[in-house]
Amino acid sequence: MNEIANTNTPQADPGLITITHIVYGLHAFSALAGLSSAALVVTAFLSGWPSILAVVINYVKRGETRGTYLESHFRWQIRTFWFALLWVVVGWLIAITLIGIPVAIVLALGVGLWVLYRIARGWITLSSNQSMPI
Protein backbone atom coordinates (compact mmCIF):
# COMPACT_ATOMS: atom_id res chain seq x y z
CA MET A 1 0.00 0.00 0.00
CA ASN A 2 1.33 3.44 -0.88
CA GLU A 3 1.17 5.61 2.18
CA ILE A 4 2.38 9.14 2.50
CA ALA A 5 5.57 9.13 4.54
CA ASN A 6 5.67 10.87 7.90
CA THR A 7 6.66 14.54 7.75
CA ASN A 8 8.33 14.50 11.20
CA THR A 9 11.66 15.32 9.62
CA PRO A 10 13.79 18.43 9.92
CA GLN A 11 12.25 21.60 8.51
CA ALA A 12 12.95 22.22 4.87
CA ASP A 13 14.56 25.48 3.82
CA PRO A 14 11.90 27.75 2.26
CA GLY A 15 14.27 28.39 -0.67
CA LEU A 16 14.44 24.66 -1.37
CA ILE A 17 10.66 24.42 -1.24
CA THR A 18 10.51 27.15 -3.88
CA ILE A 19 13.09 25.34 -5.99
CA THR A 20 11.06 22.12 -5.75
CA HIS A 21 7.96 24.00 -6.97
CA ILE A 22 10.02 25.46 -9.83
CA VAL A 23 11.23 21.98 -10.80
CA TYR A 24 7.64 20.67 -10.90
CA GLY A 25 6.74 23.74 -12.97
CA LEU A 26 9.57 23.10 -15.43
CA HIS A 27 8.51 19.46 -15.80
CA ALA A 28 4.86 20.48 -16.24
CA PHE A 29 5.78 23.11 -18.84
CA SER A 30 7.66 20.52 -20.90
CA ALA A 31 4.94 17.88 -20.60
CA LEU A 32 2.12 20.29 -21.40
CA ALA A 33 4.05 21.57 -24.41
CA GLY A 34 3.55 18.07 -25.81
CA LEU A 35 -0.21 18.52 -25.55
CA SER A 36 -0.15 21.76 -27.49
CA SER A 37 2.06 20.59 -30.32
CA ALA A 38 2.55 17.65 -32.62
CA ALA A 39 4.93 16.09 -30.09
CA LEU A 40 3.75 13.52 -27.62
CA VAL A 41 3.71 14.45 -23.94
CA VAL A 42 6.49 12.02 -23.13
CA THR A 43 8.67 13.20 -26.01
CA ALA A 44 8.32 16.84 -25.01
CA PHE A 45 8.90 15.89 -21.37
CA LEU A 46 12.15 14.06 -22.11
CA SER A 47 13.58 16.33 -24.78
CA GLY A 48 12.37 19.75 -23.69
CA TRP A 49 14.97 22.05 -22.19
CA PRO A 50 12.79 22.81 -19.13
CA SER A 51 12.70 19.14 -18.09
CA ILE A 52 16.39 18.64 -18.73
CA LEU A 53 17.12 21.77 -16.67
CA ALA A 54 14.81 20.45 -13.94
CA VAL A 55 16.69 17.14 -13.71
CA VAL A 56 20.01 18.98 -13.55
CA ILE A 57 18.63 21.11 -10.70
CA ASN A 58 17.44 17.90 -8.99
CA TYR A 59 20.92 16.43 -9.06
CA VAL A 60 22.67 19.67 -8.04
CA LYS A 61 20.35 20.42 -5.10
CA ARG A 62 19.66 16.84 -4.03
CA GLY A 63 22.24 16.83 -1.24
CA GLU A 64 20.65 19.90 0.37
CA THR A 65 17.31 18.10 0.71
CA ARG A 66 18.67 15.10 2.64
CA GLY A 67 16.68 14.43 5.77
CA THR A 68 13.73 16.61 4.74
CA TYR A 69 10.47 15.70 3.07
CA LEU A 70 11.81 17.38 -0.08
CA GLU A 71 14.25 14.51 -0.53
CA SER A 72 11.32 12.27 -1.47
CA HIS A 73 10.12 14.84 -4.02
CA PHE A 74 13.54 15.06 -5.66
CA ARG A 75 13.69 11.26 -5.82
CA TRP A 76 10.14 11.24 -7.30
CA GLN A 77 11.08 13.80 -9.97
CA ILE A 78 14.33 12.07 -10.91
CA ARG A 79 12.67 8.67 -11.13
CA THR A 80 9.84 10.06 -13.24
CA PHE A 81 12.36 11.36 -15.78
CA TRP A 82 14.52 8.22 -15.94
CA PHE A 83 11.64 5.72 -15.99
CA ALA A 84 9.93 7.73 -18.75
CA LEU A 85 13.18 7.59 -20.72
CA LEU A 86 13.42 3.84 -20.13
CA TRP A 87 9.89 3.28 -21.44
CA VAL A 88 10.53 5.46 -24.48
CA VAL A 89 13.60 3.35 -25.31
CA VAL A 90 11.49 0.20 -24.90
CA GLY A 91 8.87 1.76 -27.17
CA TRP A 92 11.49 2.50 -29.84
CA LEU A 93 12.75 -1.07 -29.65
CA ILE A 94 9.19 -2.34 -30.05
CA ALA A 95 8.58 0.08 -32.96
CA ILE A 96 11.47 -1.42 -34.94
CA THR A 97 9.06 -4.07 -36.13
CA LEU A 98 6.16 -2.96 -38.30
CA ILE A 99 3.70 -4.91 -36.14
CA GLY A 100 5.10 -3.24 -33.01
CA ILE A 101 4.38 0.31 -34.14
CA PRO A 102 0.79 0.38 -32.81
CA VAL A 103 2.01 -1.08 -29.50
CA ALA A 104 4.76 1.55 -29.31
CA ILE A 105 2.24 4.34 -29.94
CA VAL A 106 -0.04 3.05 -27.18
CA LEU A 107 2.97 2.71 -24.89
CA ALA A 108 4.06 6.31 -25.61
CA LEU A 109 0.56 7.61 -24.90
CA GLY A 110 0.41 5.60 -21.68
CA VAL A 111 3.79 6.86 -20.52
CA GLY A 112 2.69 10.41 -21.32
CA LEU A 113 -0.37 10.02 -19.11
CA TRP A 114 1.80 8.48 -16.39
CA VAL A 115 4.19 11.46 -16.56
CA LEU A 116 1.29 13.92 -16.23
CA TYR A 117 -0.05 11.94 -13.27
CA ARG A 118 3.35 11.91 -11.51
CA ILE A 119 3.82 15.64 -12.00
CA ALA A 120 0.32 16.44 -10.72
CA ARG A 121 0.46 14.06 -7.77
CA GLY A 122 3.91 15.24 -6.73
CA TRP A 123 3.05 18.91 -6.99
CA ILE A 124 -0.21 18.50 -5.06
CA THR A 125 1.61 16.54 -2.34
CA LEU A 126 4.34 19.20 -2.19
CA SER A 127 1.68 21.89 -1.77
CA SER A 128 0.48 19.97 1.30
CA ASN A 129 4.04 19.91 2.71
CA GLN A 130 4.04 16.11 2.66
CA SER A 131 6.52 13.49 1.51
CA MET A 132 6.05 11.31 -1.51
CA PRO A 133 5.62 7.56 -0.96
CA ILE A 134 8.82 5.65 -0.43
mmCIF file with all atom_site columns, C-alpha atoms in Angstrom:
data_model
loop_
_atom_site.group_PDB
_atom_site.id
_atom_site.type_symbol
_atom_site.label_atom_id
_atom_site.label_alt_id
_atom_site.label_comp_id
_atom_site.label_asym_id
_atom_site.label_entity_id
_atom_site.label_seq_id
_atom_site.pdbx_PDB_ins_code
_atom_site.Cartn_x
_atom_site.Cartn_y
_atom_site.Cartn_z
_atom_site.occupancy
_atom_site.B_iso_or_equiv
_atom_site.pdbx_formal_charge
_atom_site.auth_seq_id
_atom_site.auth_comp_id
_atom_site.auth_asym_id
_atom_site.auth_atom_id
_atom_site.pdbx_PDB_model_num
ATOM 1   C CA . MET A 1 1   ? 0.000  0.000  0.000   1.00 0.00 ? 1   MET A CA 1
ATOM 2   C CA . ASN A 1 2   ? 1.333  3.440  -0.877  1.00 0.00 ? 2   ASN A CA 1
ATOM 3   C CA . GLU A 1 3   ? 1.173  5.615  2.179   1.00 0.00 ? 3   GLU A CA 1
ATOM 4   C CA . ILE A 1 4   ? 2.377  9.140  2.501   1.00 0.00 ? 4   ILE A CA 1
ATOM 5   C CA . ALA A 1 5   ? 5.569  9.133  4.540   1.00 0.00 ? 5   ALA A CA 1
ATOM 6   C CA . ASN A 1 6   ? 5.667  10.875 7.897   1.00 0.00 ? 6   ASN A CA 1
ATOM 7   C CA . THR A 1 7   ? 6.656  14.542 7.753   1.00 0.00 ? 7   THR A CA 1
ATOM 8   C CA . ASN A 1 8   ? 8.334  14.503 11.196  1.00 0.00 ? 8   ASN A CA 1
ATOM 9   C CA . THR A 1 9   ? 11.665 15.316 9.621   1.00 0.00 ? 9   THR A CA 1
ATOM 10  C CA . PRO A 1 10  ? 13.785 18.429 9.918   1.00 0.00 ? 10  PRO A CA 1
ATOM 11  C CA . GLN A 1 11  ? 12.250 21.601 8.512   1.00 0.00 ? 11  GLN A CA 1
ATOM 12  C CA . ALA A 1 12  ? 12.946 22.224 4.875   1.00 0.00 ? 12  ALA A CA 1
ATOM 13  C CA . ASP A 1 13  ? 14.564 25.478 3.819   1.00 0.00 ? 13  ASP A CA 1
ATOM 14  C CA . PRO A 1 14  ? 11.903 27.747 2.255   1.00 0.00 ? 14  PRO A CA 1
ATOM 15  C CA . GLY A 1 15  ? 14.267 28.393 -0.666  1.00 0.00 ? 15  GLY A CA 1
ATOM 16  C CA . LEU A 1 16  ? 14.442 24.657 -1.371  1.00 0.00 ? 16  LEU A CA 1
ATOM 17  C CA . ILE A 1 17  ? 10.659 24.420 -1.240  1.00 0.00 ? 17  ILE A CA 1
ATOM 18  C CA . THR A 1 18  ? 10.506 27.147 -3.885  1.00 0.00 ? 18  THR A CA 1
ATOM 19  C CA . ILE A 1 19  ? 13.094 25.339 -5.994  1.00 0.00 ? 19  ILE A CA 1
ATOM 20  C CA . THR A 1 20  ? 11.055 22.124 -5.752  1.00 0.00 ? 20  THR A CA 1
ATOM 21  C CA . HIS A 1 21  ? 7.959  24.005 -6.972  1.00 0.00 ? 21  HIS A CA 1
ATOM 22  C CA . ILE A 1 22  ? 10.019 25.463 -9.829  1.00 0.00 ? 22  ILE A CA 1
ATOM 23  C CA . VAL A 1 23  ? 11.232 21.981 -10.799 1.00 0.00 ? 23  VAL A CA 1
ATOM 24  C CA . TYR A 1 24  ? 7.642  20.673 -10.897 1.00 0.00 ? 24  TYR A CA 1
ATOM 25  C CA . GLY A 1 25  ? 6.740  23.736 -12.967 1.00 0.00 ? 25  GLY A CA 1
ATOM 26  C CA . LEU A 1 26  ? 9.566  23.095 -15.433 1.00 0.00 ? 26  LEU A CA 1
ATOM 27  C CA . HIS A 1 27  ? 8.510  19.456 -15.804 1.00 0.00 ? 27  HIS A CA 1
ATOM 28  C CA . ALA A 1 28  ? 4.863  20.482 -16.235 1.00 0.00 ? 28  ALA A CA 1
ATOM 29  C CA . PHE A 1 29  ? 5.777  23.107 -18.842 1.00 0.00 ? 29  PHE A CA 1
ATOM 30  C CA . SER A 1 30  ? 7.658  20.520 -20.903 1.00 0.00 ? 30  SER A CA 1
ATOM 31  C CA . ALA A 1 31  ? 4.941  17.880 -20.597 1.00 0.00 ? 31  ALA A CA 1
ATOM 32  C CA . LEU A 1 32  ? 2.117  20.286 -21.404 1.00 0.00 ? 32  LEU A CA 1
ATOM 33  C CA . ALA A 1 33  ? 4.048  21.568 -24.413 1.00 0.00 ? 33  ALA A CA 1
ATOM 34  C CA . GLY A 1 34  ? 3.547  18.072 -25.811 1.00 0.00 ? 34  GLY A CA 1
ATOM 35  C CA . LEU A 1 35  ? -0.215 18.517 -25.549 1.00 0.00 ? 35  LEU A CA 1
ATOM 36  C CA . SER A 1 36  ? -0.154 21.763 -27.491 1.00 0.00 ? 36  SER A CA 1
ATOM 37  C CA . SER A 1 37  ? 2.058  20.592 -30.322 1.00 0.00 ? 37  SER A CA 1
ATOM 38  C CA . ALA A 1 38  ? 2.548  17.650 -32.617 1.00 0.00 ? 38  ALA A CA 1
ATOM 39  C CA . ALA A 1 39  ? 4.933  16.088 -30.088 1.00 0.00 ? 39  ALA A CA 1
ATOM 40  C CA . LEU A 1 40  ? 3.747  13.521 -27.623 1.00 0.00 ? 40  LEU A CA 1
ATOM 41  C CA . VAL A 1 41  ? 3.711  14.448 -23.935 1.00 0.00 ? 41  VAL A CA 1
ATOM 42  C CA . VAL A 1 42  ? 6.492  12.015 -23.126 1.00 0.00 ? 42  VAL A CA 1
ATOM 43  C CA . THR A 1 43  ? 8.669  13.198 -26.015 1.00 0.00 ? 43  THR A CA 1
ATOM 44  C CA . ALA A 1 44  ? 8.321  16.842 -25.013 1.00 0.00 ? 44  ALA A CA 1
ATOM 45  C CA . PHE A 1 45  ? 8.904  15.889 -21.373 1.00 0.00 ? 45  PHE A CA 1
ATOM 46  C CA . LEU A 1 46  ? 12.150 14.061 -22.111 1.00 0.00 ? 46  LEU A CA 1
ATOM 47  C CA . SER A 1 47  ? 13.585 16.334 -24.779 1.00 0.00 ? 47  SER A CA 1
ATOM 48  C CA . GLY A 1 48  ? 12.373 19.754 -23.692 1.00 0.00 ? 48  GLY A CA 1
ATOM 49  C CA . TRP A 1 49  ? 14.973 22.047 -22.187 1.00 0.00 ? 49  TRP A CA 1
ATOM 50  C CA . PRO A 1 50  ? 12.789 22.810 -19.134 1.00 0.00 ? 50  PRO A CA 1
ATOM 51  C CA . SER A 1 51  ? 12.704 19.139 -18.090 1.00 0.00 ? 51  SER A CA 1
ATOM 52  C CA . ILE A 1 52  ? 16.389 18.638 -18.731 1.00 0.00 ? 52  ILE A CA 1
ATOM 53  C CA . LEU A 1 53  ? 17.119 21.770 -16.675 1.00 0.00 ? 53  LEU A CA 1
ATOM 54  C CA . ALA A 1 54  ? 14.814 20.449 -13.944 1.00 0.00 ? 54  ALA A CA 1
ATOM 55  C CA . VAL A 1 55  ? 16.688 17.140 -13.709 1.00 0.00 ? 55  VAL A CA 1
ATOM 56  C CA . VAL A 1 56  ? 20.008 18.985 -13.551 1.00 0.00 ? 56  VAL A CA 1
ATOM 57  C CA . ILE A 1 57  ? 18.625 21.111 -10.697 1.00 0.00 ? 57  ILE A CA 1
ATOM 58  C CA . ASN A 1 58  ? 17.440 17.899 -8.991  1.00 0.00 ? 58  ASN A CA 1
ATOM 59  C CA . TYR A 1 59  ? 20.923 16.431 -9.062  1.00 0.00 ? 59  TYR A CA 1
ATOM 60  C CA . VAL A 1 60  ? 22.671 19.674 -8.043  1.00 0.00 ? 60  VAL A CA 1
ATOM 61  C CA . LYS A 1 61  ? 20.350 20.419 -5.097  1.00 0.00 ? 61  LYS A CA 1
ATOM 62  C CA . ARG A 1 62  ? 19.657 16.841 -4.026  1.00 0.00 ? 62  ARG A CA 1
ATOM 63  C CA . GLY A 1 63  ? 22.241 16.833 -1.240  1.00 0.00 ? 63  GLY A CA 1
ATOM 64  C CA . GLU A 1 64  ? 20.649 19.905 0.367   1.00 0.00 ? 64  GLU A CA 1
ATOM 65  C CA . THR A 1 65  ? 17.310 18.097 0.705   1.00 0.00 ? 65  THR A CA 1
ATOM 66  C CA . ARG A 1 66  ? 18.671 15.103 2.643   1.00 0.00 ? 66  ARG A CA 1
ATOM 67  C CA . GLY A 1 67  ? 16.681 14.432 5.774   1.00 0.00 ? 67  GLY A CA 1
ATOM 68  C CA . THR A 1 68  ? 13.730 16.609 4.744   1.00 0.00 ? 68  THR A CA 1
ATOM 69  C CA . TYR A 1 69  ? 10.475 15.699 3.070   1.00 0.00 ? 69  TYR A CA 1
ATOM 70  C CA . LEU A 1 70  ? 11.807 17.382 -0.075  1.00 0.00 ? 70  LEU A CA 1
ATOM 71  C CA . GLU A 1 71  ? 14.246 14.509 -0.530  1.00 0.00 ? 71  GLU A CA 1
ATOM 72  C CA . SER A 1 72  ? 11.317 12.273 -1.473  1.00 0.00 ? 72  SER A CA 1
ATOM 73  C CA . HIS A 1 73  ? 10.115 14.842 -4.021  1.00 0.00 ? 73  HIS A CA 1
ATOM 74  C CA . PHE A 1 74  ? 13.541 15.064 -5.655  1.00 0.00 ? 74  PHE A CA 1
ATOM 75  C CA . ARG A 1 75  ? 13.694 11.264 -5.822  1.00 0.00 ? 75  ARG A CA 1
ATOM 76  C CA . TRP A 1 76  ? 10.137 11.244 -7.301  1.00 0.00 ? 76  TRP A CA 1
ATOM 77  C CA . GLN A 1 77  ? 11.075 13.799 -9.970  1.00 0.00 ? 77  GLN A CA 1
ATOM 78  C CA . ILE A 1 78  ? 14.332 12.069 -10.908 1.00 0.00 ? 78  ILE A CA 1
ATOM 79  C CA . ARG A 1 79  ? 12.672 8.670  -11.129 1.00 0.00 ? 79  ARG A CA 1
ATOM 80  C CA . THR A 1 80  ? 9.845  10.063 -13.243 1.00 0.00 ? 80  THR A CA 1
ATOM 81  C CA . PHE A 1 81  ? 12.359 11.355 -15.784 1.00 0.00 ? 81  PHE A CA 1
ATOM 82  C CA . TRP A 1 82  ? 14.523 8.224  -15.945 1.00 0.00 ? 82  TRP A CA 1
ATOM 83  C CA . PHE A 1 83  ? 11.644 5.718  -15.992 1.00 0.00 ? 83  PHE A CA 1
ATOM 84  C CA . ALA A 1 84  ? 9.930  7.725  -18.747 1.00 0.00 ? 84  ALA A CA 1
ATOM 85  C CA . LEU A 1 85  ? 13.183 7.585  -20.718 1.00 0.00 ? 85  LEU A CA 1
ATOM 86  C CA . LEU A 1 86  ? 13.423 3.842  -20.126 1.00 0.00 ? 86  LEU A CA 1
ATOM 87  C CA . TRP A 1 87  ? 9.886  3.281  -21.441 1.00 0.00 ? 87  TRP A CA 1
ATOM 88  C CA . VAL A 1 88  ? 10.527 5.459  -24.485 1.00 0.00 ? 88  VAL A CA 1
ATOM 89  C CA . VAL A 1 89  ? 13.595 3.354  -25.308 1.00 0.00 ? 89  VAL A CA 1
ATOM 90  C CA . VAL A 1 90  ? 11.487 0.201  -24.897 1.00 0.00 ? 90  VAL A CA 1
ATOM 91  C CA . GLY A 1 91  ? 8.868  1.760  -27.175 1.00 0.00 ? 91  GLY A CA 1
ATOM 92  C CA . TRP A 1 92  ? 11.492 2.504  -29.844 1.00 0.00 ? 92  TRP A CA 1
ATOM 93  C CA . LEU A 1 93  ? 12.748 -1.069 -29.650 1.00 0.00 ? 93  LEU A CA 1
ATOM 94  C CA . ILE A 1 94  ? 9.193  -2.338 -30.054 1.00 0.00 ? 94  ILE A CA 1
ATOM 95  C CA . ALA A 1 95  ? 8.585  0.076  -32.958 1.00 0.00 ? 95  ALA A CA 1
ATOM 96  C CA . ILE A 1 96  ? 11.470 -1.416 -34.937 1.00 0.00 ? 96  ILE A CA 1
ATOM 97  C CA . THR A 1 97  ? 9.058  -4.067 -36.133 1.00 0.00 ? 97  THR A CA 1
ATOM 98  C CA . LEU A 1 98  ? 6.159  -2.964 -38.296 1.00 0.00 ? 98  LEU A CA 1
ATOM 99  C CA . ILE A 1 99  ? 3.699  -4.911 -36.137 1.00 0.00 ? 99  ILE A CA 1
ATOM 100 C CA . GLY A 1 100 ? 5.099  -3.245 -33.011 1.00 0.00 ? 100 GLY A CA 1
ATOM 101 C CA . ILE A 1 101 ? 4.379  0.314  -34.139 1.00 0.00 ? 101 ILE A CA 1
ATOM 102 C CA . PRO A 1 102 ? 0.790  0.384  -32.809 1.00 0.00 ? 102 PRO A CA 1
ATOM 103 C CA . VAL A 1 103 ? 2.007  -1.081 -29.503 1.00 0.00 ? 103 VAL A CA 1
ATOM 104 C CA . ALA A 1 104 ? 4.759  1.547  -29.315 1.00 0.00 ? 104 ALA A CA 1
ATOM 105 C CA . ILE A 1 105 ? 2.244  4.338  -29.935 1.00 0.00 ? 105 ILE A CA 1
ATOM 106 C CA . VAL A 1 106 ? -0.039 3.054  -27.176 1.00 0.00 ? 106 VAL A CA 1
ATOM 107 C CA . LEU A 1 107 ? 2.975  2.715  -24.886 1.00 0.00 ? 107 LEU A CA 1
ATOM 108 C CA . ALA A 1 108 ? 4.061  6.307  -25.609 1.00 0.00 ? 108 ALA A CA 1
ATOM 109 C CA . LEU A 1 109 ? 0.560  7.606  -24.895 1.00 0.00 ? 109 LEU A CA 1
ATOM 110 C CA . GLY A 1 110 ? 0.407  5.599  -21.676 1.00 0.00 ? 110 GLY A CA 1
ATOM 111 C CA . VAL A 1 111 ? 3.788  6.858  -20.524 1.00 0.00 ? 111 VAL A CA 1
ATOM 112 C CA . GLY A 1 112 ? 2.686  10.414 -21.323 1.00 0.00 ? 112 GLY A CA 1
ATOM 113 C CA . LEU A 1 113 ? -0.369 10.023 -19.107 1.00 0.00 ? 113 LEU A CA 1
ATOM 114 C CA . TRP A 1 114 ? 1.805  8.476  -16.392 1.00 0.00 ? 114 TRP A CA 1
ATOM 115 C CA . VAL A 1 115 ? 4.188  11.464 -16.555 1.00 0.00 ? 115 VAL A CA 1
ATOM 116 C CA . LEU A 1 116 ? 1.285  13.919 -16.234 1.00 0.00 ? 116 LEU A CA 1
ATOM 117 C CA . TYR A 1 117 ? -0.053 11.938 -13.265 1.00 0.00 ? 117 TYR A CA 1
ATOM 118 C CA . ARG A 1 118 ? 3.349  11.912 -11.515 1.00 0.00 ? 118 ARG A CA 1
ATOM 119 C CA . ILE A 1 119 ? 3.820  15.641 -11.999 1.00 0.00 ? 119 ILE A CA 1
ATOM 120 C CA . ALA A 1 120 ? 0.319  16.439 -10.722 1.00 0.00 ? 120 ALA A CA 1
ATOM 121 C CA . ARG A 1 121 ? 0.462  14.056 -7.772  1.00 0.00 ? 121 ARG A CA 1
ATOM 122 C CA . GLY A 1 122 ? 3.909  15.241 -6.728  1.00 0.00 ? 122 GLY A CA 1
ATOM 123 C CA . TRP A 1 123 ? 3.046  18.907 -6.990  1.00 0.00 ? 123 TRP A CA 1
ATOM 124 C CA . ILE A 1 124 ? -0.210 18.496 -5.060  1.00 0.00 ? 124 ILE A CA 1
ATOM 125 C CA . THR A 1 125 ? 1.605  16.545 -2.344  1.00 0.00 ? 125 THR A CA 1
ATOM 126 C CA . LEU A 1 126 ? 4.340  19.195 -2.188  1.00 0.00 ? 126 LEU A CA 1
ATOM 127 C CA . SER A 1 127 ? 1.678  21.886 -1.774  1.00 0.00 ? 127 SER A CA 1
ATOM 128 C CA . SER A 1 128 ? 0.480  19.970 1.300   1.00 0.00 ? 128 SER A CA 1
ATOM 129 C CA . ASN A 1 129 ? 4.041  19.909 2.705   1.00 0.00 ? 129 ASN A CA 1
ATOM 130 C CA . GLN A 1 130 ? 4.038  16.112 2.659   1.00 0.00 ? 130 GLN A CA 1
ATOM 131 C CA . SER A 1 131 ? 6.519  13.490 1.513   1.00 0.00 ? 131 SER A CA 1
ATOM 132 C CA . MET A 1 132 ? 6.046  11.309 -1.511  1.00 0.00 ? 132 MET A CA 1
ATOM 133 C CA . PRO A 1 133 ? 5.623  7.558  -0.959  1.00 0.00 ? 133 PRO A CA 1
ATOM 134 C CA . ILE A 1 134 ? 8.822  5.649  -0.429  1.00 0.00 ? 134 ILE A CA 1
#
